[in-house]
PDB file of C-alpha atoms in Angstrom:
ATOM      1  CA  UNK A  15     -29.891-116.469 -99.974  1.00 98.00           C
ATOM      2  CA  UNK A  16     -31.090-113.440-101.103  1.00 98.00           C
ATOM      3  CA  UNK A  17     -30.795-109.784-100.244  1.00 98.00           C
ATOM      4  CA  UNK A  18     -32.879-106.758-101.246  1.00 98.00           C
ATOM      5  CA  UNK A  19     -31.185-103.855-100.164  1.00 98.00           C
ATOM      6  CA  UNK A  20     -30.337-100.021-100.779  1.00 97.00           C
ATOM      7  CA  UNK A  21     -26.747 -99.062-100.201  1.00 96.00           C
ATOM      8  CA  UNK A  22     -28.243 -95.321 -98.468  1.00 96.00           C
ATOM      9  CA  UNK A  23     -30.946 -97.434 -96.415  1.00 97.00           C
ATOM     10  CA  UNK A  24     -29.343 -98.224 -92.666  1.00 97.00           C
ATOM     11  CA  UNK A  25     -31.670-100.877 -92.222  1.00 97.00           C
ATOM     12  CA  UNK A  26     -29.966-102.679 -94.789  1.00 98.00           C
ATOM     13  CA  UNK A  27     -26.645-100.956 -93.561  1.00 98.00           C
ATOM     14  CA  UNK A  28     -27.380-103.279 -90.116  1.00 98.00           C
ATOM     15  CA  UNK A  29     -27.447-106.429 -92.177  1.00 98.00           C
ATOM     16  CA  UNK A  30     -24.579-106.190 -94.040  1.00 98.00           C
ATOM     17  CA  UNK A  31     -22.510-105.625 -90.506  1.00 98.00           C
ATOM     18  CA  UNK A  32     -24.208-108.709 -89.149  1.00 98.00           C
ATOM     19  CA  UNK A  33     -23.122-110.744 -92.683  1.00 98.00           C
ATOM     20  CA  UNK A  34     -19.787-109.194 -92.707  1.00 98.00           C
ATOM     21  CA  UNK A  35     -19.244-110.218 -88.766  1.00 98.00           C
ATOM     22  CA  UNK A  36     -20.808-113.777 -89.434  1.00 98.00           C
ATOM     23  CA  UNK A  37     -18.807-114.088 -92.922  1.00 98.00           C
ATOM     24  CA  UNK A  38     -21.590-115.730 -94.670  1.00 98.00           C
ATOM     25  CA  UNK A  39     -22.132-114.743 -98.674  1.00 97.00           C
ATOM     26  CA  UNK A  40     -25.577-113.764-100.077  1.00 98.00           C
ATOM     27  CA  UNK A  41     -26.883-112.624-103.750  1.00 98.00           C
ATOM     28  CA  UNK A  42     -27.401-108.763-103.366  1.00 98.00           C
ATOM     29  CA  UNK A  43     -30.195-107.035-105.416  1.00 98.00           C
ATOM     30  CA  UNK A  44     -30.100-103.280-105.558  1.00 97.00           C
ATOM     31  CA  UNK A  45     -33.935-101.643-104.711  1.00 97.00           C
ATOM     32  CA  UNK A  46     -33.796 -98.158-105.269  1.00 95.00           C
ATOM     33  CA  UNK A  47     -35.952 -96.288-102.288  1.00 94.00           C
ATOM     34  CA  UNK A  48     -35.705 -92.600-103.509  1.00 91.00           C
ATOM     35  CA  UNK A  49     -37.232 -90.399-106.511  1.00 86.00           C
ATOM     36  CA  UNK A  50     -40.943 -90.118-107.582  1.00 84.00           C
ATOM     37  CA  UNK A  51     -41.033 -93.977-108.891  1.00 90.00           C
ATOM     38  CA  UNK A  52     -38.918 -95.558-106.272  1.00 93.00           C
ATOM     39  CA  UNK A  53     -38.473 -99.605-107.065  1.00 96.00           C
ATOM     40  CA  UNK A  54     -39.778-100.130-103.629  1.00 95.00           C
ATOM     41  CA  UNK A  55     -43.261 -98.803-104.282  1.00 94.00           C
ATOM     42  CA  UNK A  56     -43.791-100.666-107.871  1.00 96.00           C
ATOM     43  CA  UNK A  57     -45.919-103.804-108.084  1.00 97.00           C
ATOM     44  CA  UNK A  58     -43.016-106.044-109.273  1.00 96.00           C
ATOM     45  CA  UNK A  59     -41.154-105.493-105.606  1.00 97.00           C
ATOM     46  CA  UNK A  60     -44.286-105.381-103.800  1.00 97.00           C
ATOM     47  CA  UNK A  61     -44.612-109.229-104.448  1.00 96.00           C
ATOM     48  CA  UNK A  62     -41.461-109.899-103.589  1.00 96.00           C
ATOM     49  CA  UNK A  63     -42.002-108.101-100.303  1.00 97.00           C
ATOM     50  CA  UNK A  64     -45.751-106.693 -99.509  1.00 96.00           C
ATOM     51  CA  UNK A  65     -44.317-103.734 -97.102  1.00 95.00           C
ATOM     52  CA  UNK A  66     -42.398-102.588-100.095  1.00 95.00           C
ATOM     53  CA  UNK A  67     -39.191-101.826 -97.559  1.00 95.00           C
ATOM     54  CA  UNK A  68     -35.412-102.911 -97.912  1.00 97.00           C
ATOM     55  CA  UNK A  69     -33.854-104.994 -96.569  1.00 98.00           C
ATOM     56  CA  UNK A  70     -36.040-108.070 -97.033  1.00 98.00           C
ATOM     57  CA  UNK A  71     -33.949-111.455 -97.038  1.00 98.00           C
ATOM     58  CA  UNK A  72     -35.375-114.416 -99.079  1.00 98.00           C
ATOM     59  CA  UNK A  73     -33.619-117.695 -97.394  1.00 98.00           C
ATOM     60  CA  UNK A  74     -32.280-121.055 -99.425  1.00 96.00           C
ATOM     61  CA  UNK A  75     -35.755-122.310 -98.989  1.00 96.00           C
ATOM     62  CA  UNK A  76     -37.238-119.312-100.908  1.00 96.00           C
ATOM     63  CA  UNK A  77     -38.972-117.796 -97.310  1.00 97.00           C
ATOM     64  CA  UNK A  78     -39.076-114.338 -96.672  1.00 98.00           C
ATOM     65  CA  UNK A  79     -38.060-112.548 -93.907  1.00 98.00           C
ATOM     66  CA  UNK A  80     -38.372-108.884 -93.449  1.00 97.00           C
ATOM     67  CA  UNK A  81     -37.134-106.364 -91.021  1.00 97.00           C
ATOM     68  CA  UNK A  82     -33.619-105.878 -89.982  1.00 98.00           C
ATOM     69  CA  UNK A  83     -34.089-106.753 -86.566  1.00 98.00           C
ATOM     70  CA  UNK A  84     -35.672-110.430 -87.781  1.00 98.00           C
ATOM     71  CA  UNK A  85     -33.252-110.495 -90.345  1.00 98.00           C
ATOM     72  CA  UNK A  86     -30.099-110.279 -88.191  1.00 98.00           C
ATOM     73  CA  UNK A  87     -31.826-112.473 -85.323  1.00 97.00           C
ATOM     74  CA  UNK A  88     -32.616-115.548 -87.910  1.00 98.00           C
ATOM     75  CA  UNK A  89     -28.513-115.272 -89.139  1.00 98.00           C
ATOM     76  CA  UNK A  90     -27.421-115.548 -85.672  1.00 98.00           C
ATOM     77  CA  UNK A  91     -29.520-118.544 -84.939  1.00 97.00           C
ATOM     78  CA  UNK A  92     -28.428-119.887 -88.550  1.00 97.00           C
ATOM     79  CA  UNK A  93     -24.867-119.571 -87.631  1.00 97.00           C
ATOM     80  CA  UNK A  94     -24.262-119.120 -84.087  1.00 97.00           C
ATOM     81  CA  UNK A  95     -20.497-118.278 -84.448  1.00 97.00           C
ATOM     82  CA  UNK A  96     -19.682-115.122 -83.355  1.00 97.00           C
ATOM     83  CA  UNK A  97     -22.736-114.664 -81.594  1.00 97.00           C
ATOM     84  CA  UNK A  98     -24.260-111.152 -82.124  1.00 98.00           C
ATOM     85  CA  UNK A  99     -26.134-111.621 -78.974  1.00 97.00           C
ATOM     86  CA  UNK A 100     -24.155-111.332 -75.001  1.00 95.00           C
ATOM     87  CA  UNK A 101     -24.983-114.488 -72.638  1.00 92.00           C
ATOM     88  CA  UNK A 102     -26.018-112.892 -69.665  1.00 93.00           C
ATOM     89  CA  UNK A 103     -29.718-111.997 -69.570  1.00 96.00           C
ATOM     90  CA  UNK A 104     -29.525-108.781 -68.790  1.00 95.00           C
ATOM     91  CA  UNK A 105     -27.011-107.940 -71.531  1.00 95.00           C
ATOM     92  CA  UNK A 106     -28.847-109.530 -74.027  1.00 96.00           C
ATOM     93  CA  UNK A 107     -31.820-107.562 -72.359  1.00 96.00           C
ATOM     94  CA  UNK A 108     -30.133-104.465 -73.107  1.00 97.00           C
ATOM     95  CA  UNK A 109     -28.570-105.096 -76.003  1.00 97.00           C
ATOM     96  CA  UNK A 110     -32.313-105.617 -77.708  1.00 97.00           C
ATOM     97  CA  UNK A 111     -33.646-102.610 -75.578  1.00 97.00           C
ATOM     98  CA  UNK A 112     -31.059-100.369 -77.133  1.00 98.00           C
ATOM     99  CA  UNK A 113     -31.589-102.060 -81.059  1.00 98.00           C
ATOM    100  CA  UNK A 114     -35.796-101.580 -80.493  1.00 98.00           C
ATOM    101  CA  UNK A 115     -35.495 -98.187 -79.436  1.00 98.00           C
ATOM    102  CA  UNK A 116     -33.269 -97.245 -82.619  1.00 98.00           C
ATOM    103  CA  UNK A 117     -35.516 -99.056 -85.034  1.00 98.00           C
ATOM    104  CA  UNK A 118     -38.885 -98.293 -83.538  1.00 97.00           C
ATOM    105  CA  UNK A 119     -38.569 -94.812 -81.654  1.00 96.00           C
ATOM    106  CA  UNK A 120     -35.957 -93.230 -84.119  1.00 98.00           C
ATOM    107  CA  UNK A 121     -35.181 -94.958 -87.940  1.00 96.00           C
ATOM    108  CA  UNK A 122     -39.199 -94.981 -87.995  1.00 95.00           C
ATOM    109  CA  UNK A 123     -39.740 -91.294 -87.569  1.00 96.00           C
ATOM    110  CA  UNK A 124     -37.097 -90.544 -90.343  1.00 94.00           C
ATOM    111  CA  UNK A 125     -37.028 -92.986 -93.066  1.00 92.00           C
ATOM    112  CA  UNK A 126     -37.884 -91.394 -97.088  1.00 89.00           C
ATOM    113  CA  UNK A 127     -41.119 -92.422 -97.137  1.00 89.00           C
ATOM    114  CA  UNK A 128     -41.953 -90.377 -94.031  1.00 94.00           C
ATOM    115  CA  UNK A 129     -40.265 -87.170 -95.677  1.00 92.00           C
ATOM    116  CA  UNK A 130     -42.287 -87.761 -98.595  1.00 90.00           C
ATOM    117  CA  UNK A 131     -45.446 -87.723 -97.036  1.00 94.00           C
ATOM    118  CA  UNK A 132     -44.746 -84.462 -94.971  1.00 96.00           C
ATOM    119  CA  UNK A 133     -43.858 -83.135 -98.537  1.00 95.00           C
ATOM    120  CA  UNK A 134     -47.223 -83.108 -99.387  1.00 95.00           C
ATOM    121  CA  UNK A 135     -49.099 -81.621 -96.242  1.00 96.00           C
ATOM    122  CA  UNK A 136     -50.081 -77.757 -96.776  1.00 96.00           C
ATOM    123  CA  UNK A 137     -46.637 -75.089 -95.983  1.00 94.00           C
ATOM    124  CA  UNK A 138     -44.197 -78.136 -94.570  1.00 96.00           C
ATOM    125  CA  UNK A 139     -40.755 -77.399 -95.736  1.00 96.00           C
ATOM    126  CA  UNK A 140     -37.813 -79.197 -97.141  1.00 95.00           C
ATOM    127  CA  UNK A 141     -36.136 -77.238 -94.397  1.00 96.00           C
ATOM    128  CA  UNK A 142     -38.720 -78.065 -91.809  1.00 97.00           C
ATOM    129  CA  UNK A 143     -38.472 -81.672 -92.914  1.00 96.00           C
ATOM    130  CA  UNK A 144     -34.731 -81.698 -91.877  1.00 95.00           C
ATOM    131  CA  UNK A 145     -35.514 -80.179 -88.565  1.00 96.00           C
ATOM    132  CA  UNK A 146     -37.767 -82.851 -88.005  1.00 96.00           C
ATOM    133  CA  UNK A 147     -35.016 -85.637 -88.400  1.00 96.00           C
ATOM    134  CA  UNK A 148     -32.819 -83.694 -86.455  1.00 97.00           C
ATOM    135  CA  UNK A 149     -35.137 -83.461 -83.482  1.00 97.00           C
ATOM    136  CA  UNK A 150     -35.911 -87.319 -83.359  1.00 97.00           C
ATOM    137  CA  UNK A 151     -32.736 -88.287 -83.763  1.00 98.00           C
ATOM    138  CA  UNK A 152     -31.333 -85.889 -81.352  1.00 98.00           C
ATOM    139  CA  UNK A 153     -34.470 -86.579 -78.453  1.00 98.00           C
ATOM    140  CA  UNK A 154     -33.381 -90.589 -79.525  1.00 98.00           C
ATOM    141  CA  UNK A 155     -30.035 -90.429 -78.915  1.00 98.00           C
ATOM    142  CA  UNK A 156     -29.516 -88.495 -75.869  1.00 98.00           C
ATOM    143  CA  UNK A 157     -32.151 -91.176 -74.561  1.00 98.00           C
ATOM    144  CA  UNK A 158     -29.876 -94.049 -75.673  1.00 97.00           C
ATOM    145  CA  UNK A 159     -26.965 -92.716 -74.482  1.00 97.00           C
ATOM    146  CA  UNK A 160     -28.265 -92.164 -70.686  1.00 96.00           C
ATOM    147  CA  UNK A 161     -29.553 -95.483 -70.632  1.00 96.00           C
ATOM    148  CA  UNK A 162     -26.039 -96.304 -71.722  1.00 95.00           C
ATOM    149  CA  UNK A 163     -24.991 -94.772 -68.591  1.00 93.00           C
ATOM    150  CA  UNK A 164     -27.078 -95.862 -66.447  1.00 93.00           C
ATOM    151  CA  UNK A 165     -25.683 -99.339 -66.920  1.00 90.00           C
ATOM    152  CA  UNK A 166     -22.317 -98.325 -67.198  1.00 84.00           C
ATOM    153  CA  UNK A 167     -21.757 -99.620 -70.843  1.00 68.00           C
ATOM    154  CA  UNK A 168     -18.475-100.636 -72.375  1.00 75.00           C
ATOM    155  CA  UNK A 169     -16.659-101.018 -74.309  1.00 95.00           C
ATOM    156  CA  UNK A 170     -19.635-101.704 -76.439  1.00 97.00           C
ATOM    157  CA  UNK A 171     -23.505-101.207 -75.824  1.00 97.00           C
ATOM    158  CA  UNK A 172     -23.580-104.319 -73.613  1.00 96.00           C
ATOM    159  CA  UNK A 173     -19.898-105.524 -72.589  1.00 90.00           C
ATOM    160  CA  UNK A 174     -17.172-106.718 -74.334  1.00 94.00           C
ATOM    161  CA  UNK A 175     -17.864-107.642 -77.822  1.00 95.00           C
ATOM    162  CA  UNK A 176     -20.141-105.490 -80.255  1.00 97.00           C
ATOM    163  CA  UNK A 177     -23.917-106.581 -80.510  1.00 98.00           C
ATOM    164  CA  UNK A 178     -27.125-106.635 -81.965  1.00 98.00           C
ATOM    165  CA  UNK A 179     -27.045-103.003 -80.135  1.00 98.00           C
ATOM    166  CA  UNK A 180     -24.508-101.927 -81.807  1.00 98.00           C
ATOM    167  CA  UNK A 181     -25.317-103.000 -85.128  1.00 98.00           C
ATOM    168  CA  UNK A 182     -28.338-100.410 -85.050  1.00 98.00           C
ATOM    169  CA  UNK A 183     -26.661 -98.005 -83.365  1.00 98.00           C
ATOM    170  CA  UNK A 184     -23.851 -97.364 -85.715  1.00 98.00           C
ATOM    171  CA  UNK A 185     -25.878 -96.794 -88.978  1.00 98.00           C
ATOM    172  CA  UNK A 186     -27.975 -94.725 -87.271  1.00 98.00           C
ATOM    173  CA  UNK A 187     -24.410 -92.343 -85.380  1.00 98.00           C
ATOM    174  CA  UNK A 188     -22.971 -92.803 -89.098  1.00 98.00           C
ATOM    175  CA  UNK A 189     -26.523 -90.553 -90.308  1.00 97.00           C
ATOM    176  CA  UNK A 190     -26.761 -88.431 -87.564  1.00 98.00           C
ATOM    177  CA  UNK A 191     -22.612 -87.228 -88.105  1.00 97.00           C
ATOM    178  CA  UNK A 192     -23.973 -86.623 -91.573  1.00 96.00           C
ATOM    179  CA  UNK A 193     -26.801 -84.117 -90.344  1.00 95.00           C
ATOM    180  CA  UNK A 194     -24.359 -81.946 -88.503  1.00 96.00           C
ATOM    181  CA  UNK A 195     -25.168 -84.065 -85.164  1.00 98.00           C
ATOM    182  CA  UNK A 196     -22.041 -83.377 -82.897  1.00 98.00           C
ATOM    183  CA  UNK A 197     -21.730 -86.916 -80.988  1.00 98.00           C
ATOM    184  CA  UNK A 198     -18.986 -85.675 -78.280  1.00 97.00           C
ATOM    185  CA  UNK A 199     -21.828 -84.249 -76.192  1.00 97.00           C
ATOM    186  CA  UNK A 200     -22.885 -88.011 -75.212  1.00 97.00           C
ATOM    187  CA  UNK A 201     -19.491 -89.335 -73.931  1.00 94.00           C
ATOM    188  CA  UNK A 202     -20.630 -92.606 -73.628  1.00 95.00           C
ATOM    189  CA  UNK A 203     -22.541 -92.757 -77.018  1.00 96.00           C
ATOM    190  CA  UNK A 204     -19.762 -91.139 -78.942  1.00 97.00           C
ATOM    191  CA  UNK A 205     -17.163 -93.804 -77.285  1.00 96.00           C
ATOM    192  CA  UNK A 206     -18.811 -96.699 -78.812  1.00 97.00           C
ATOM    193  CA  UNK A 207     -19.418 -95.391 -82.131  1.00 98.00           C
ATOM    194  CA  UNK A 208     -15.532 -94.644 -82.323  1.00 97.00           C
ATOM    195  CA  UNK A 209     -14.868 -98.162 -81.139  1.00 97.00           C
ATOM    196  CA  UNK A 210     -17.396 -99.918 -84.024  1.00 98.00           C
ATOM    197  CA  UNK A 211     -15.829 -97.304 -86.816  1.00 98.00           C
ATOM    198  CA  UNK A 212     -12.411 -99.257 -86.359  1.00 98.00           C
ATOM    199  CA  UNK A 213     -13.702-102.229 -86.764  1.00 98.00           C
ATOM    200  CA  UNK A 214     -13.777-103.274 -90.324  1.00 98.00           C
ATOM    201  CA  UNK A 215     -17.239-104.938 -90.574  1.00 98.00           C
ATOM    202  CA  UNK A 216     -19.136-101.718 -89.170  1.00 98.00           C
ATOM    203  CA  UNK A 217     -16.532 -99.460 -91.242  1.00 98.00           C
ATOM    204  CA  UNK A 218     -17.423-100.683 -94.561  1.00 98.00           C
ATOM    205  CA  UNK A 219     -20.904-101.866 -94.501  1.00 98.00           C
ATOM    206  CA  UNK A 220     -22.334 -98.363 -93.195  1.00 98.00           C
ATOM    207  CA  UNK A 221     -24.780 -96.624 -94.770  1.00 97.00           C
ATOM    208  CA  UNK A 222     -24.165 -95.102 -98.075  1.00 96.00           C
ATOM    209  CA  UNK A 223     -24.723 -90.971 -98.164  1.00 93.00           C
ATOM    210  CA  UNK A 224     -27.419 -89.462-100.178  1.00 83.00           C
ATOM    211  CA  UNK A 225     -26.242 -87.386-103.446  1.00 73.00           C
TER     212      UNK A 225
END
């Protein structure tokens, strides 16, 4: 198989923790997703993959398969050892709730190519751009981490073994401890990231910085 991918991009952070935790081996191929002519946005990665986003996966039987979320989910029914999904219904419930609202009510507010187009509306800041991440990520987080509560998670986001939940959620904790987010004020939140940063698989598969 085949993985395009950006080292900075937590999308792609997410499927590197779900190949590291599976063990399974893919050919990696750099995109780059920042600068004026990104790789992402030229014709020759457009046919690889039309939405011109990393991480796109292109499987032994030259398919494609885009979006982390899909991604991860076709691994884990490819190999179903560890599972990266809980048995009980209402984990697995959960454990989806809390990777949908990362990927869908956070990451989609905040990736580069939404910073680049508020670069070019009339007065927006590169100043205002950053309070913008800061305020969906924040508003996201203190969400995630009440629903958290409100099913009495741990250790993980939905019981005793790390998740599809947690896969999102730790590339996204990694980029919000880079913004100056302080993580102690959700207890529960902050608990599980500390947990998934000891484990080697989240620890060295998480998202790159930006220089």
């Amino acid at each position: 198989m085949k993985l395009y991918l950006n080292d900075i991009s937590s999308a792609a952070s997410r499927v590197r923790i779900a190949l590291a935790i599976k063990q399974i081996e893919v050919d990696v191929l750099p995109v780059s997703i920042l600068g004026d002519d990104p790789e992402n946005r030229r014709e020759d990665y457009l046919r690889i993959n039309p939405q011109g986003l990393v991480p796109a996966l292109v499987t032994d039987q030259g398919r494609l398969i885009t979006q982390s979320i899909a991604i991860i989910e076709y691994l884990d029914e490819l190999h179903p050892e560890p599972p990266l999904l809980p048995k009980g219904l209402e984990q697995r419930a959960l454990s989806r709730s809390v990777a949908i609202a990362i990927a869908a009510e956070i990451h989609a507010l905040v990736p580069p190519r939404v910073a680049r187009r508020l670069s070019t509306l009339p007065g927006v800041t590169a100043a205002e751009i950053a309070d913008w991440n800061r305020h969906w990520v924040m508003e996201g987080l203190q969400a995630i981490d009440r629903l958290l509560q409100s099913h009495q998670a741990g250790p993980f986001v939905a019981g005793q073994q790390a998740s599809l939940g947690d896969i999102l959620l730790f590339p996204q904790t990694v980029n919000a401890e880079r913004m100056g987010i302080d993580l102690s004020q959700w207890p529960t939140l902050a608990g599980i990231h500390a947990r998934l940063a000891d484990m080697p698989a989240f620890a060295e598969n998480a998202p790159a910085p930006r220089t």
